[in-house]
PDB file of C-alpha atoms in Angstrom:
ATOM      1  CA  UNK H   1     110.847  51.451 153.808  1.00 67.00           C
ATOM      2  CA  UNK H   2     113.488  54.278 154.140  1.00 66.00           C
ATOM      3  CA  UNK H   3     115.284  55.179 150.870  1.00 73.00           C
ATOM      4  CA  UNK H   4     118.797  54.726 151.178  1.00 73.00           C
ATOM      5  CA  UNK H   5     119.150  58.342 151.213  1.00 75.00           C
ATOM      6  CA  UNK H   6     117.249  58.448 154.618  1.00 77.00           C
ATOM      7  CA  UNK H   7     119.212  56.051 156.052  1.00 76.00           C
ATOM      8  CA  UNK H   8     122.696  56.602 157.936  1.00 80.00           C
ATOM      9  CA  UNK H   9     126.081  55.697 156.044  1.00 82.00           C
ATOM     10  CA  UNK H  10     126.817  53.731 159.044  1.00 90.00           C
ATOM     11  CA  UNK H  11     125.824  50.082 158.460  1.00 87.00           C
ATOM     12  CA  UNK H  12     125.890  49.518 162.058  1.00 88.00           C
ATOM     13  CA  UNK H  13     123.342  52.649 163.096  1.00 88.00           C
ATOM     14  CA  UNK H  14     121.007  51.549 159.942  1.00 84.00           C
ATOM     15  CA  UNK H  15     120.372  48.529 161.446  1.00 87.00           C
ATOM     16  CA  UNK H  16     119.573  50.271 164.665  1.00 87.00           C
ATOM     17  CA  UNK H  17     117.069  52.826 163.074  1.00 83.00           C
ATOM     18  CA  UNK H  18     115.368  49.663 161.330  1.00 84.00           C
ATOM     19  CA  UNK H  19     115.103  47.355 164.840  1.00 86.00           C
ATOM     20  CA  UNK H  20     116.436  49.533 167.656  1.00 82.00           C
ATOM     21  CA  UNK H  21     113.801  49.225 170.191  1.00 86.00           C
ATOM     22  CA  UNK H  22     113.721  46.571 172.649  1.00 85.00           C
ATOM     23  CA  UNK H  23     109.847  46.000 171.586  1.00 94.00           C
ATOM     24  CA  UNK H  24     110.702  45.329 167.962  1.00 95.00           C
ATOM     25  CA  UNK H  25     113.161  43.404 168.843  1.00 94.00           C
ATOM     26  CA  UNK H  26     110.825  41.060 170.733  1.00 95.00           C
ATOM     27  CA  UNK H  27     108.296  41.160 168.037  1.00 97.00           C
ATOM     28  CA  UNK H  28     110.888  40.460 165.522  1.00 97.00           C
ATOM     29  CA  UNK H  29     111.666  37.374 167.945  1.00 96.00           C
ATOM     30  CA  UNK H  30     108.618  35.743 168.679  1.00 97.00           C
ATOM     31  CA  UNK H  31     107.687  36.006 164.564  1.00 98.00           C
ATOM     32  CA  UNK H  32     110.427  34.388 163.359  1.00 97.00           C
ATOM     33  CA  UNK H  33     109.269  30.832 165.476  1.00 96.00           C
ATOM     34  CA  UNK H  34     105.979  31.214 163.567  1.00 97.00           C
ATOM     35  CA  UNK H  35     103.240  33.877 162.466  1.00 98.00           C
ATOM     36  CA  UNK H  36     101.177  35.742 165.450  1.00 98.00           C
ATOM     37  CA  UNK H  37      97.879  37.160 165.416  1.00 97.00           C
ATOM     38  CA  UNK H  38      97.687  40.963 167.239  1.00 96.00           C
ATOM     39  CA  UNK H  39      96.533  39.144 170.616  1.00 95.00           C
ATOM     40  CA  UNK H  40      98.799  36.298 170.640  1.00 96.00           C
ATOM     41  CA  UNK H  41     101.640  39.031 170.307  1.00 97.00           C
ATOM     42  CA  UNK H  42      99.995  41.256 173.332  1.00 96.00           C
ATOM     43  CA  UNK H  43      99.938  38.521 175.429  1.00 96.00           C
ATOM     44  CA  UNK H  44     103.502  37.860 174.910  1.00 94.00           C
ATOM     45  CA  UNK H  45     105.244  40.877 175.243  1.00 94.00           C
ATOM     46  CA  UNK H  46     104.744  41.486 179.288  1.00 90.00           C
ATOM     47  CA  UNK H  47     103.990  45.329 179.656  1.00 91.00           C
ATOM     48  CA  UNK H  48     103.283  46.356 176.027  1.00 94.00           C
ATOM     49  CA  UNK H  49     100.212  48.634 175.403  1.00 95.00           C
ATOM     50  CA  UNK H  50      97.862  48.208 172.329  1.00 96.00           C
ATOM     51  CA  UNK H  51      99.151  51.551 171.178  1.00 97.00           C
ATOM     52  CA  UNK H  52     102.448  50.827 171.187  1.00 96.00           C
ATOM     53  CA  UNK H  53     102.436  47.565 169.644  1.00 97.00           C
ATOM     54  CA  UNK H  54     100.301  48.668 166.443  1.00 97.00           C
ATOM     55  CA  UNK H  55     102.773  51.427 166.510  1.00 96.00           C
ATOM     56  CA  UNK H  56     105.621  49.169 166.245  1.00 96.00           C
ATOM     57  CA  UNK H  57     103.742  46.465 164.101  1.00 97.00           C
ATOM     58  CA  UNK H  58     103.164  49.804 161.368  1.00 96.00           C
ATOM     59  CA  UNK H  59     106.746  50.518 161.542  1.00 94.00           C
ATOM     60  CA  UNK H  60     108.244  46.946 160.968  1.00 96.00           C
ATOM     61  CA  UNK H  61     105.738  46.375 158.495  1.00 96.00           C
ATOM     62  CA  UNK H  62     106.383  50.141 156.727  1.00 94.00           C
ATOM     63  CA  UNK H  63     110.226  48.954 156.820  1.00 92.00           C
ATOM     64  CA  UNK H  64     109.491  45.824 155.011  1.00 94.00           C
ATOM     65  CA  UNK H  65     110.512  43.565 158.048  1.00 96.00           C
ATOM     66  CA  UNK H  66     107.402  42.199 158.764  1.00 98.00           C
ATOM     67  CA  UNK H  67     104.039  41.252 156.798  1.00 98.00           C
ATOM     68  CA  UNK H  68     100.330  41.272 157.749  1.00 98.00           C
ATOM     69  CA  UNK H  69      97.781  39.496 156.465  1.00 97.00           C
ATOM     70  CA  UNK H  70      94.013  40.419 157.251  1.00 96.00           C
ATOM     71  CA  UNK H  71      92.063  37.254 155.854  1.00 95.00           C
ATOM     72  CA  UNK H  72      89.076  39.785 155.670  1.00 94.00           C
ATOM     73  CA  UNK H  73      86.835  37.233 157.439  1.00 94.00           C
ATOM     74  CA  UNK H  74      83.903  38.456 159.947  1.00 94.00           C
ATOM     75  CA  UNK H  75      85.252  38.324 162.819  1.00 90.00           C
ATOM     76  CA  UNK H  76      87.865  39.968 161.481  1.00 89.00           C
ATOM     77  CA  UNK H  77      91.409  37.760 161.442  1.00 93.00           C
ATOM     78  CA  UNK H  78      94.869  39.423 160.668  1.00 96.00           C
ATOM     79  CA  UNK H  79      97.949  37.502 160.780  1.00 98.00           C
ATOM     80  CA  UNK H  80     101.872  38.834 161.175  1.00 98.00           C
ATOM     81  CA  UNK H  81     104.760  36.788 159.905  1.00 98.00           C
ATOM     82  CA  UNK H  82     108.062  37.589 159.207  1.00 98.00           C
ATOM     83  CA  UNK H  83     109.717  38.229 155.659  1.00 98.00           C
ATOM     84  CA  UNK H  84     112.665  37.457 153.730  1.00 97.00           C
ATOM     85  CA  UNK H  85     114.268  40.827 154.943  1.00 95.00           C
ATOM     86  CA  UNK H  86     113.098  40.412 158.369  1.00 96.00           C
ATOM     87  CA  UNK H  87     114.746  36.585 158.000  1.00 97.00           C
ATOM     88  CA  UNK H  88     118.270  38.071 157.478  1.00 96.00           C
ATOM     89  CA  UNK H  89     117.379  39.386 161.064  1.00 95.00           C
ATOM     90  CA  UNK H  90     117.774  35.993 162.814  1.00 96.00           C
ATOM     91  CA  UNK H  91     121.502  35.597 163.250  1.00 95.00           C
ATOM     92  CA  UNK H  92     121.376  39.178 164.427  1.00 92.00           C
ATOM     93  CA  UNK H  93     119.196  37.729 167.704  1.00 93.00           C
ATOM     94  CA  UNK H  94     120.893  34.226 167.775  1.00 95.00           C
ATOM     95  CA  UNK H  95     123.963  36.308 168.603  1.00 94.00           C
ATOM     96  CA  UNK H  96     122.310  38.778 171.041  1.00 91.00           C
ATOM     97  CA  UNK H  97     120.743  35.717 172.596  1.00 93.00           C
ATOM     98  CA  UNK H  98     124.244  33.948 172.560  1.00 95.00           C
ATOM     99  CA  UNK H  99     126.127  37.752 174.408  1.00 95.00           C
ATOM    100  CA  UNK H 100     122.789  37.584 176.622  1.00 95.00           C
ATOM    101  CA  UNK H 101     123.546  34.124 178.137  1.00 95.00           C
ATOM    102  CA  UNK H 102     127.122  34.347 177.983  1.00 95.00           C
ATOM    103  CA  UNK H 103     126.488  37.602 180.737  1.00 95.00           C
ATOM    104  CA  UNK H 104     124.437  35.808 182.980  1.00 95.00           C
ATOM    105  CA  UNK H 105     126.987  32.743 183.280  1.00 96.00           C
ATOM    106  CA  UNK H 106     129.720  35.699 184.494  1.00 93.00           C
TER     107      UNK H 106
END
C-alpha cells in the first residue's frame, strides 16, 4: 500500500487512486458476495483481458484491498477474497449501486 505521503490530501481523490477504475470496481464487487478464483473472475467481468485483470488483481492486492490465497496444490488453486479494508468498501458500492438505479428510473 501507498504511504500516506504518496497519497493525495484529498480524502475524496485517495479513494479514487485506491479503486478508480471501473474494473476494480467490479472486482471489488463481485468479491465482496464471496471469494473468486482467477477464472471465475474472467468469466465475470464481460471484456476483461488476462493481462489486465492480474494487473488489477496485483494492484488491489499491493493496496491491501484484496487477498490471495494460492493453496499450493498441483493443479495449482489460488483464491481472491476481500479484506477488512476492502470491507469498508461496501457502502461505497451500495451507494453507487443505489445513484445507478436511481438514473435509470429518470
Amino acid at each position: 500500500m501507498k504511504t500516506k505521503n504518496e497519497l493525495p490530501d484529498c480524502p475524496v481523490a485517495t479513494t479514487v487512486n485506491l479503486i478508480g477504475s471501473k474494473r476494480k470496481l467490479l472486482i471489488i464487487r463481485n468479491l465482496l458476495k464471496r471469494p473468486r478464483r482467477f477464472n471465475e473472475l474472467m468469466k465475470s467481468l464481460d471484456g476483461i483481458s488476462q493481462k489486465v485483470l492480474t494487473a488489477n488483481l496485483r494492484e488491489l492486492e499491493n493496496d491491501g484491498i484484496i487477498y490471495r490465497k494460492d493453496y499450493k496444490t498441483n493443479p495449482p488453486k489460488v483464491e481472491y477474497g476481500i479484506t477488512e479494508l476492502g470491507k469498508k468498501l461496501k457502502s461505497v458500492l451500495d451507494q453507487m449501486a443505489e445513484f445507478g438505479e436511481y438514473i435509470k428510473s429518470i
